[in-house]
Every structure is written in C-alpha cells, then in structure tokens.
C-alpha cells in the first residue's frame, strides 16, 4: 500500500509543476484536476477515505469547473496564450524559485533533524468518526462556516452583478 | 510491510506549497494567481491530514473540511472580482489594477 503513496506523490508534484509552467489556462486546469486526483489517492492511503471523496467532489468537481466556466465567460483567445508566454519568462521565474527552494531546504532540514516523528498509524478514520467530531466539539466551527458561506454567496452576487448603465444626454458623466 | 513515514507526507505538503508560492509570486495573470492560491490551500490541508493520520484522530480531517469550505467561498468571491476587473479594464494583468479609481 505504501508504494501507491509514493507514486501518487510523484504524480501530484509533476502535475503541479505542469500547472505552474503551462501557458494555456485550460491545460493548466486539466493538470490541476490530475494533481487533485493524485492527492485524493494520498488521502485514501493515509486512512481518510471520506476526505478523499470530498477532495474529488469539491476540488476537482466544483472549484475547477467553476474556474473553467469563468474562463469561458471571459472568452479568451489565442492571443492570451501568447501574452502569457511574454509575461512568464525565465529571468522572472528564477529569482522567486531560488528563494522558495531555499526555504523548502530549510524545512526539509528541520523535519529531518528533529527525531520526534514515527510512522503514520495504519488506522482508517471513517466518516462516522469525522462526523462525531464535527458535530461534537467543533460545532461552533460548522456554524461559523455557514456564516462564511453566506457571506461568500452575498459577496459573489454583489460583485458579479453587472452595473446598469444609465445613458442620458447630460447626466452620463455625473457618476464620476 | 513498511509503513509510511510522517516526514514523507509533510515533505509532499511542503513541496506542493512551495510550487504554489512560486507560481503566485511569478505570474501576472490573476486567474493563475487564484489557481496557485488553491494549490497552497490544498497543500495546507494535506499537512493537516498527515498530522491527523499520525495521531489517528479525526481532528485533522475536520480542519480539512473547514479549509475546503473556506476555499470554496474564496474562489467564488475571487472569480466574481476577476470578472468585474475584466469588464472594467479589459485585461487580466494584475498590474493594470493599481489605480484606485473605483
């Protein structure tokens, strides 16, 4: 079982690298779906099958599809790919990449030096245990999540609304 | 059979977070920046899952569900903002939106 963890981890990392280096936005999103599916396999191997299902349904199924719909509404053409090719050049990429790799090296060093950790406990935590914890000690978090989703719905509606333009001979510039 | 060390899971989460961070620093297209934020949130959730599996407690999965909720709300508001910026400025360049003219 543990070999599938490493295979899925390699697939996830490679797919994420393809996401951040591709110029076509739709291709990037399809690679992102592959990355999310690989991470779902990682969750399954780690003993969280409920979270693996949620990862596929919500991340790969809802969020990516929402972004694809937004891209379709923007009606982008081939010029956007060329413009992305101009924006993302090697010399722009090299500075932040080196700094982030240095930070990752520090993280690896800290994790490898501290000898406190052991192996992952092989026990599947099913959805019943998650539900008991979610509606037991964490019920205030569920209520706050409801408030957050409500604010998200109202905010998305308010921001996404098209302003009705009032056309008048004299009053057209009065909005500014 | 050998078990999975917890360092491997944390390392995977760190690498994915680093890739998202590089992309959000490098890109100028705001849709790519939103995608990169999603990658980083997912990596943070992966770290929670690994920690929850290490101690065999459901708390990590509960925190992942909260992260999932926040990501869903964030992407909806972010896409509404991106559509509004595109209608106002006719571009996806994040540097074009640096004038606070309303």
mmCIF file of C-alpha atoms in Angstrom:
data_model
loop_
_atom_site.group_PDB
_atom_site.id
_atom_site.type_symbol
_atom_site.label_atom_id
_atom_site.label_comp_id
_atom_site.label_asym_id
_atom_site.label_seq_id
_atom_site.Cartn_x
_atom_site.Cartn_y
_atom_site.Cartn_z
ATOM 1 C CA UNK A 1 0.000 0.000 0.000
ATOM 2 C CA UNK A 2 2.807 2.381 0.765
ATOM 3 C CA UNK A 3 4.230 2.245 -2.770
ATOM 4 C CA UNK A 4 0.999 3.794 -4.082
ATOM 5 C CA UNK A 5 1.606 6.718 -1.724
ATOM 6 C CA UNK A 6 4.945 7.496 -3.351
ATOM 7 C CA UNK A 7 3.619 7.026 -6.898
ATOM 8 C CA UNK A 8 0.682 9.351 -6.202
ATOM 9 C CA UNK A 9 3.027 11.877 -4.566
ATOM 10 C CA UNK A 10 5.295 11.951 -7.628
ATOM 11 C CA UNK A 11 2.272 12.307 -9.929
ATOM 12 C CA UNK A 12 0.933 15.170 -7.806
ATOM 13 C CA UNK A 13 4.231 17.049 -7.837
ATOM 14 C CA UNK A 14 4.749 16.590 -11.595
ATOM 15 C CA UNK A 15 1.175 17.655 -12.368
ATOM 16 C CA UNK A 16 1.555 20.747 -10.171
ATOM 17 C CA UNK A 17 4.798 21.657 -11.936
ATOM 18 C CA UNK A 18 2.932 21.352 -15.246
ATOM 19 C CA UNK A 19 0.212 23.644 -13.826
ATOM 20 C CA UNK A 20 2.631 26.407 -12.891
ATOM 21 C CA UNK A 21 4.632 26.234 -16.125
ATOM 22 C CA UNK A 22 1.924 25.909 -18.775
ATOM 23 C CA UNK A 23 0.840 28.868 -20.851
ATOM 24 C CA UNK A 24 -2.621 27.666 -21.815
ATOM 25 C CA UNK A 25 -5.081 28.167 -18.991
ATOM 26 C CA UNK A 26 -7.351 25.223 -19.840
ATOM 27 C CA UNK A 27 -4.363 22.865 -19.971
ATOM 28 C CA UNK A 28 -3.247 24.168 -16.578
ATOM 29 C CA UNK A 29 -6.681 23.459 -15.117
ATOM 30 C CA UNK A 30 -6.743 19.928 -16.518
ATOM 31 C CA UNK A 31 -3.332 19.266 -14.969
ATOM 32 C CA UNK A 32 -4.732 20.697 -11.750
ATOM 33 C CA UNK A 33 -7.502 18.077 -11.853
ATOM 34 C CA UNK A 34 -4.822 15.373 -12.197
ATOM 35 C CA UNK A 35 -2.981 16.842 -9.222
ATOM 36 C CA UNK A 36 -6.124 16.842 -7.087
ATOM 37 C CA UNK A 37 -6.904 13.228 -8.030
ATOM 38 C CA UNK A 38 -3.372 12.190 -7.045
ATOM 39 C CA UNK A 39 -3.708 13.979 -3.705
ATOM 40 C CA UNK A 40 -7.032 12.183 -3.207
ATOM 41 C CA UNK A 41 -5.150 8.877 -3.588
ATOM 42 C CA UNK A 42 -2.672 10.123 -0.967
ATOM 43 C CA UNK A 43 -5.567 10.839 1.397
ATOM 44 C CA UNK A 44 -7.006 7.384 0.774
ATOM 45 C CA UNK A 45 -3.690 5.706 1.539
ATOM 46 C CA UNK A 46 -3.301 7.784 4.701
ATOM 47 C CA UNK A 47 -6.594 6.406 6.012
ATOM 48 C CA UNK A 48 -9.015 9.222 5.209
ATOM 49 C CA UNK A 49 -11.450 7.855 2.583
ATOM 50 C CA UNK A 50 -14.152 10.422 3.360
ATOM 51 C CA UNK A 51 -11.736 13.289 2.748
ATOM 52 C CA UNK A 52 -10.567 11.617 -0.469
ATOM 53 C CA UNK A 53 -14.146 11.612 -1.748
ATOM 54 C CA UNK A 54 -14.596 15.244 -0.673
ATOM 55 C CA UNK A 55 -11.369 16.211 -2.446
ATOM 56 C CA UNK A 56 -12.617 14.740 -5.725
ATOM 57 C CA UNK A 57 -16.155 16.097 -5.415
ATOM 58 C CA UNK A 58 -15.430 19.614 -4.214
ATOM 59 C CA UNK A 59 -11.956 20.445 -5.524
ATOM 60 C CA UNK A 60 -11.813 18.540 -8.811
ATOM 61 C CA UNK A 61 -15.540 18.634 -9.382
ATOM 62 C CA UNK A 62 -16.729 22.032 -8.232
ATOM 63 C CA UNK A 63 -13.893 24.515 -7.877
ATOM 64 C CA UNK A 64 -12.040 23.658 -11.108
ATOM 65 C CA UNK A 65 -15.297 23.572 -13.074
ATOM 66 C CA UNK A 66 -16.199 26.982 -11.620
ATOM 67 C CA UNK A 67 -12.876 28.422 -12.802
ATOM 68 C CA UNK A 68 -13.363 26.845 -16.262
ATOM 69 C CA UNK A 69 -16.800 28.458 -16.520
ATOM 70 C CA UNK A 70 -15.337 31.826 -15.568
ATOM 71 C CA UNK A 71 -12.637 31.440 -18.253
ATOM 72 C CA UNK A 72 -15.327 30.576 -20.799
ATOM 73 C CA UNK A 73 -17.234 33.726 -19.807
ATOM 74 C CA UNK A 74 -14.106 35.816 -20.370
ATOM 75 C CA UNK A 75 -13.927 34.495 -23.970
ATOM 76 C CA UNK A 76 -10.123 34.371 -24.181
ATOM 77 C CA UNK A 77 -8.430 33.631 -27.495
ATOM 78 C CA UNK A 78 -5.061 32.541 -28.759
ATOM 79 C CA UNK A 79 -3.585 35.986 -28.045
ATOM 80 C CA UNK A 80 -3.875 35.361 -24.315
ATOM 81 C CA UNK A 81 -1.555 32.350 -24.631
ATOM 82 C CA UNK A 82 0.994 34.478 -26.482
ATOM 83 C CA UNK A 83 0.682 37.209 -23.867
ATOM 84 C CA UNK A 84 1.175 34.649 -21.095
ATOM 85 C CA UNK A 85 4.302 33.463 -22.935
ATOM 86 C CA UNK A 86 5.612 37.027 -22.834
ATOM 87 C CA UNK A 87 4.752 37.524 -19.177
ATOM 88 C CA UNK A 88 6.281 34.326 -17.828
ATOM 89 C CA UNK A 89 9.947 34.334 -18.810
ATOM 90 C CA UNK A 90 12.942 32.512 -17.390
ATOM 91 C CA UNK A 91 14.538 35.511 -15.703
ATOM 92 C CA UNK A 92 11.278 36.355 -13.911
ATOM 93 C CA UNK A 93 10.908 32.759 -12.761
ATOM 94 C CA UNK A 94 14.442 32.258 -11.480
ATOM 95 C CA UNK A 95 14.505 34.685 -8.519
ATOM 96 C CA UNK A 96 11.381 33.628 -6.585
ATOM 97 C CA UNK A 97 12.081 29.966 -7.432
ATOM 98 C CA UNK A 98 15.566 30.088 -5.886
ATOM 99 C CA UNK A 99 14.294 31.810 -2.740
ATOM 100 C CA UNK A 100 11.399 29.365 -2.336
ATOM 101 C CA UNK A 101 13.698 26.382 -2.849
ATOM 102 C CA UNK A 102 15.988 27.759 -0.126
ATOM 103 C CA UNK A 103 13.001 27.957 2.234
ATOM 104 C CA UNK A 104 11.995 24.400 1.302
ATOM 105 C CA UNK A 105 15.531 23.220 2.009
ATOM 106 C CA UNK A 106 15.321 24.742 5.475
ATOM 107 C CA UNK A 107 12.005 22.964 6.034
ATOM 108 C CA UNK A 108 13.485 19.629 4.944
ATOM 109 C CA UNK A 109 16.454 20.179 7.255
ATOM 110 C CA UNK A 110 14.242 20.975 10.251
ATOM 111 C CA UNK A 111 11.957 17.982 9.634
ATOM 112 C CA UNK A 112 14.870 15.595 9.125
ATOM 113 C CA UNK A 113 16.872 16.805 12.145
ATOM 114 C CA UNK A 114 14.050 16.548 14.671
ATOM 115 C CA UNK A 115 13.739 12.856 15.505
ATOM 116 C CA UNK A 116 10.359 13.058 17.193
ATOM 117 C CA UNK A 117 8.213 11.597 14.460
ATOM 118 C CA UNK A 118 7.363 7.997 13.755
ATOM 119 C CA UNK A 119 5.378 6.189 11.113
ATOM 120 C CA UNK A 120 1.828 7.023 10.248
ATOM 121 C CA UNK A 121 -0.556 4.910 12.276
ATOM 122 C CA UNK A 122 -2.339 2.480 9.985
ATOM 123 C CA UNK A 123 -5.913 3.075 11.067
ATOM 124 C CA UNK A 124 -8.745 4.140 8.830
ATOM 125 C CA UNK A 125 -10.737 7.034 10.287
ATOM 126 C CA UNK A 126 -14.146 6.684 8.698
ATOM 127 C CA UNK A 127 -16.766 9.320 8.108
ATOM 128 C CA UNK A 128 -18.633 8.403 11.301
ATOM 129 C CA UNK A 129 -15.722 9.469 13.496
ATOM 130 C CA UNK A 130 -15.304 12.662 11.469
ATOM 131 C CA UNK A 131 -18.993 13.434 11.792
ATOM 132 C CA UNK A 132 -18.986 12.802 15.548
ATOM 133 C CA UNK A 133 -16.042 15.189 15.933
ATOM 134 C CA UNK A 134 -17.518 17.747 13.541
ATOM 135 C CA UNK A 135 -20.882 17.987 15.307
ATOM 136 C CA UNK A 136 -19.476 17.428 18.792
ATOM 137 C CA UNK A 137 -16.599 19.662 19.881
ATOM 138 C CA UNK A 138 -16.341 21.520 16.569
ATOM 139 C CA UNK A 139 -19.987 22.553 16.155
ATOM 140 C CA UNK A 140 -19.121 26.242 16.536
ATOM 141 C CA UNK A 141 -16.813 25.860 13.533
ATOM 142 C CA UNK A 142 -19.687 24.432 11.486
ATOM 143 C CA UNK A 143 -21.849 27.427 12.362
ATOM 144 C CA UNK A 144 -19.051 29.839 11.504
ATOM 145 C CA UNK A 145 -18.574 28.017 8.176
ATOM 146 C CA UNK A 146 -22.255 28.573 7.466
ATOM 147 C CA UNK A 147 -21.853 32.280 8.121
ATOM 148 C CA UNK A 148 -18.758 32.334 5.871
ATOM 149 C CA UNK A 149 -20.596 30.604 3.022
ATOM 150 C CA UNK A 150 -23.493 33.028 3.393
ATOM 151 C CA UNK A 151 -21.095 35.959 3.172
ATOM 152 C CA UNK A 152 -19.452 34.331 0.148
ATOM 153 C CA UNK A 153 -22.771 33.932 -1.671
ATOM 154 C CA UNK A 154 -23.839 37.521 -0.951
ATOM 155 C CA UNK A 155 -20.400 38.869 -1.869
ATOM 156 C CA UNK A 156 -20.214 36.917 -5.130
ATOM 157 C CA UNK A 157 -23.685 38.086 -6.115
ATOM 158 C CA UNK A 158 -22.906 41.690 -5.269
ATOM 159 C CA UNK A 159 -19.548 41.718 -7.049
ATOM 160 C CA UNK A 160 -20.617 39.732 -10.086
ATOM 161 C CA UNK A 161 -23.640 41.866 -10.823
ATOM 162 C CA UNK A 162 -23.447 43.959 -13.981
ATOM 163 C CA UNK A 163 -23.992 47.610 -13.306
ATOM 164 C CA UNK A 164 -26.842 49.008 -15.311
ATOM 165 C CA UNK A 165 -25.514 51.925 -17.281
ATOM 166 C CA UNK A 166 -27.746 54.980 -17.314
ATOM 167 C CA UNK A 167 -27.496 56.659 -20.684
ATOM 168 C CA UNK A 168 -28.570 60.278 -20.616
ATOM 169 C CA UNK A 169 -27.554 63.201 -22.709
ATOM 170 C CA UNK A 170 -26.315 65.389 -19.878
ATOM 171 C CA UNK A 171 -26.052 63.151 -16.861
ATOM 172 C CA UNK A 172 -23.764 60.489 -18.335
ATOM 173 C CA UNK A 173 -20.580 61.758 -16.704
ATOM 174 C CA UNK A 174 -22.172 62.525 -13.364
ATOM 175 C CA UNK A 175 -21.297 59.074 -11.940
ATOM 176 C CA UNK A 176 -17.643 60.015 -11.827
ATOM 177 C CA UNK B 1 5.162 -4.240 5.205
ATOM 178 C CA UNK B 2 6.847 -0.922 5.718
ATOM 179 C CA UNK B 3 4.759 1.972 6.958
ATOM 180 C CA UNK B 4 4.694 5.452 5.501
ATOM 181 C CA UNK B 5 6.932 7.837 7.464
ATOM 182 C CA UNK B 6 5.241 11.049 8.514
ATOM 183 C CA UNK B 7 8.157 13.060 7.117
ATOM 184 C CA UNK B 8 7.221 11.939 3.587
ATOM 185 C CA UNK B 9 3.726 13.358 3.922
ATOM 186 C CA UNK B 10 4.962 16.624 5.389
ATOM 187 C CA UNK B 11 7.584 16.867 2.651
ATOM 188 C CA UNK B 12 4.940 16.377 -0.045
ATOM 189 C CA UNK B 13 2.826 19.124 1.541
ATOM 190 C CA UNK B 14 5.877 21.398 1.684
ATOM 191 C CA UNK B 15 6.788 20.813 -1.971
ATOM 192 C CA UNK B 16 3.233 21.475 -3.155
ATOM 193 C CA UNK B 17 3.045 24.631 -1.029
ATOM 194 C CA UNK B 18 6.376 25.794 -2.460
ATOM 195 C CA UNK B 19 5.169 25.274 -6.037
ATOM 196 C CA UNK B 20 2.018 27.284 -5.337
ATOM 197 C CA UNK B 21 4.076 30.029 -3.709
ATOM 198 C CA UNK B 22 6.449 30.257 -6.685
ATOM 199 C CA UNK B 23 3.513 30.474 -9.065
ATOM 200 C CA UNK B 24 1.736 33.195 -7.094
ATOM 201 C CA UNK B 25 4.981 35.204 -6.994
ATOM 202 C CA UNK B 26 5.832 34.780 -10.673
ATOM 203 C CA UNK B 27 2.537 35.025 -12.531
ATOM 204 C CA UNK B 28 0.917 38.267 -13.626
ATOM 205 C CA UNK B 29 -2.359 36.737 -14.766
ATOM 206 C CA UNK B 30 -4.859 36.932 -11.904
ATOM 207 C CA UNK B 31 -6.612 33.674 -12.805
ATOM 208 C CA UNK B 32 -3.270 31.857 -12.453
ATOM 209 C CA UNK B 33 -2.749 33.564 -9.105
ATOM 210 C CA UNK B 34 -6.159 32.290 -7.937
ATOM 211 C CA UNK B 35 -5.265 28.748 -9.079
ATOM 212 C CA UNK B 36 -1.976 28.987 -7.176
ATOM 213 C CA UNK B 37 -3.779 30.007 -4.004
ATOM 214 C CA UNK B 38 -5.944 26.898 -4.420
ATOM 215 C CA UNK B 39 -2.793 24.747 -4.688
ATOM 216 C CA UNK B 40 -1.406 26.297 -1.495
ATOM 217 C CA UNK B 41 -4.661 25.775 0.431
ATOM 218 C CA UNK B 42 -4.757 22.159 -0.701
ATOM 219 C CA UNK B 43 -1.178 21.643 0.477
ATOM 220 C CA UNK B 44 -2.044 23.082 3.885
ATOM 221 C CA UNK B 45 -4.979 20.682 4.096
ATOM 222 C CA UNK B 46 -2.674 17.803 3.196
ATOM 223 C CA UNK B 47 -0.433 18.708 6.133
ATOM 224 C CA UNK B 48 -3.482 18.597 8.429
ATOM 225 C CA UNK B 49 -4.478 15.171 7.083
ATOM 226 C CA UNK B 50 -0.952 13.805 7.605
ATOM 227 C CA UNK B 51 -0.904 15.076 11.176
ATOM 228 C CA UNK B 52 -4.351 13.630 11.840
ATOM 229 C CA UNK B 53 -3.250 10.253 10.460
ATOM 230 C CA UNK B 54 -0.107 10.347 12.609
ATOM 231 C CA UNK B 55 -2.099 10.527 15.838
ATOM 232 C CA UNK B 56 -5.118 8.588 14.452
ATOM 233 C CA UNK B 57 -7.509 11.339 15.434
ATOM 234 C CA UNK B 58 -10.336 12.795 13.307
ATOM 235 C CA UNK B 59 -9.373 16.412 14.124
ATOM 236 C CA UNK B 60 -7.157 16.770 11.066
ATOM 237 C CA UNK B 61 -9.992 15.766 8.767
ATOM 238 C CA UNK B 62 -12.315 18.226 10.494
ATOM 239 C CA UNK B 63 -9.806 21.006 9.855
ATOM 240 C CA UNK B 64 -9.571 19.913 6.206
ATOM 241 C CA UNK B 65 -13.344 20.283 5.871
ATOM 242 C CA UNK B 66 -13.083 23.832 7.226
ATOM 243 C CA UNK B 67 -10.269 24.607 4.750
ATOM 244 C CA UNK B 68 -12.431 23.180 1.958
ATOM 245 C CA UNK B 69 -15.326 25.452 2.951
ATOM 246 C CA UNK B 70 -13.061 28.477 3.025
ATOM 247 C CA UNK B 71 -11.549 27.619 -0.367
ATOM 248 C CA UNK B 72 -14.987 27.302 -1.939
ATOM 249 C CA UNK B 73 -16.126 30.670 -0.572
ATOM 250 C CA UNK B 74 -12.814 32.274 -1.565
ATOM 251 C CA UNK B 75 -12.877 31.035 -5.149
ATOM 252 C CA UNK B 76 -16.443 32.238 -5.711
ATOM 253 C CA UNK B 77 -15.713 35.749 -4.447
ATOM 254 C CA UNK B 78 -12.365 35.782 -6.291
ATOM 255 C CA UNK B 79 -13.926 34.806 -9.606
ATOM 256 C CA UNK B 80 -16.589 37.485 -9.204
ATOM 257 C CA UNK B 81 -13.799 40.027 -8.616
ATOM 258 C CA UNK B 82 -11.891 38.736 -11.677
ATOM 259 C CA UNK B 83 -14.990 39.079 -13.900
ATOM 260 C CA UNK B 84 -15.544 42.606 -12.607
ATOM 261 C CA UNK B 85 -11.891 43.578 -13.225
ATOM 262 C CA UNK B 86 -12.045 42.143 -16.734
ATOM 263 C CA UNK B 87 -15.177 44.111 -17.526
ATOM 264 C CA UNK B 88 -13.679 47.314 -16.166
ATOM 265 C CA UNK B 89 -10.118 47.084 -17.514
ATOM 266 C CA UNK B 90 -10.417 44.613 -20.440
ATOM 267 C CA UNK B 91 -7.304 42.764 -19.294
ATOM 268 C CA UNK B 92 -6.263 40.057 -16.832
ATOM 269 C CA UNK B 93 -2.994 41.781 -15.938
ATOM 270 C CA UNK B 94 -2.846 42.244 -12.174
ATOM 271 C CA UNK B 95 -0.551 45.256 -12.630
ATOM 272 C CA UNK B 96 -3.287 47.081 -14.530
ATOM 273 C CA UNK B 97 -5.458 47.285 -11.404
ATOM 274 C CA UNK B 98 -3.151 49.565 -9.451
ATOM 275 C CA UNK B 99 -5.149 52.763 -9.690
ATOM 276 C CA UNK B 100 -7.839 53.160 -7.041
ATOM 277 C CA UNK B 101 -10.311 54.993 -9.200
ATOM 278 C CA UNK B 102 -13.369 52.969 -8.310
#
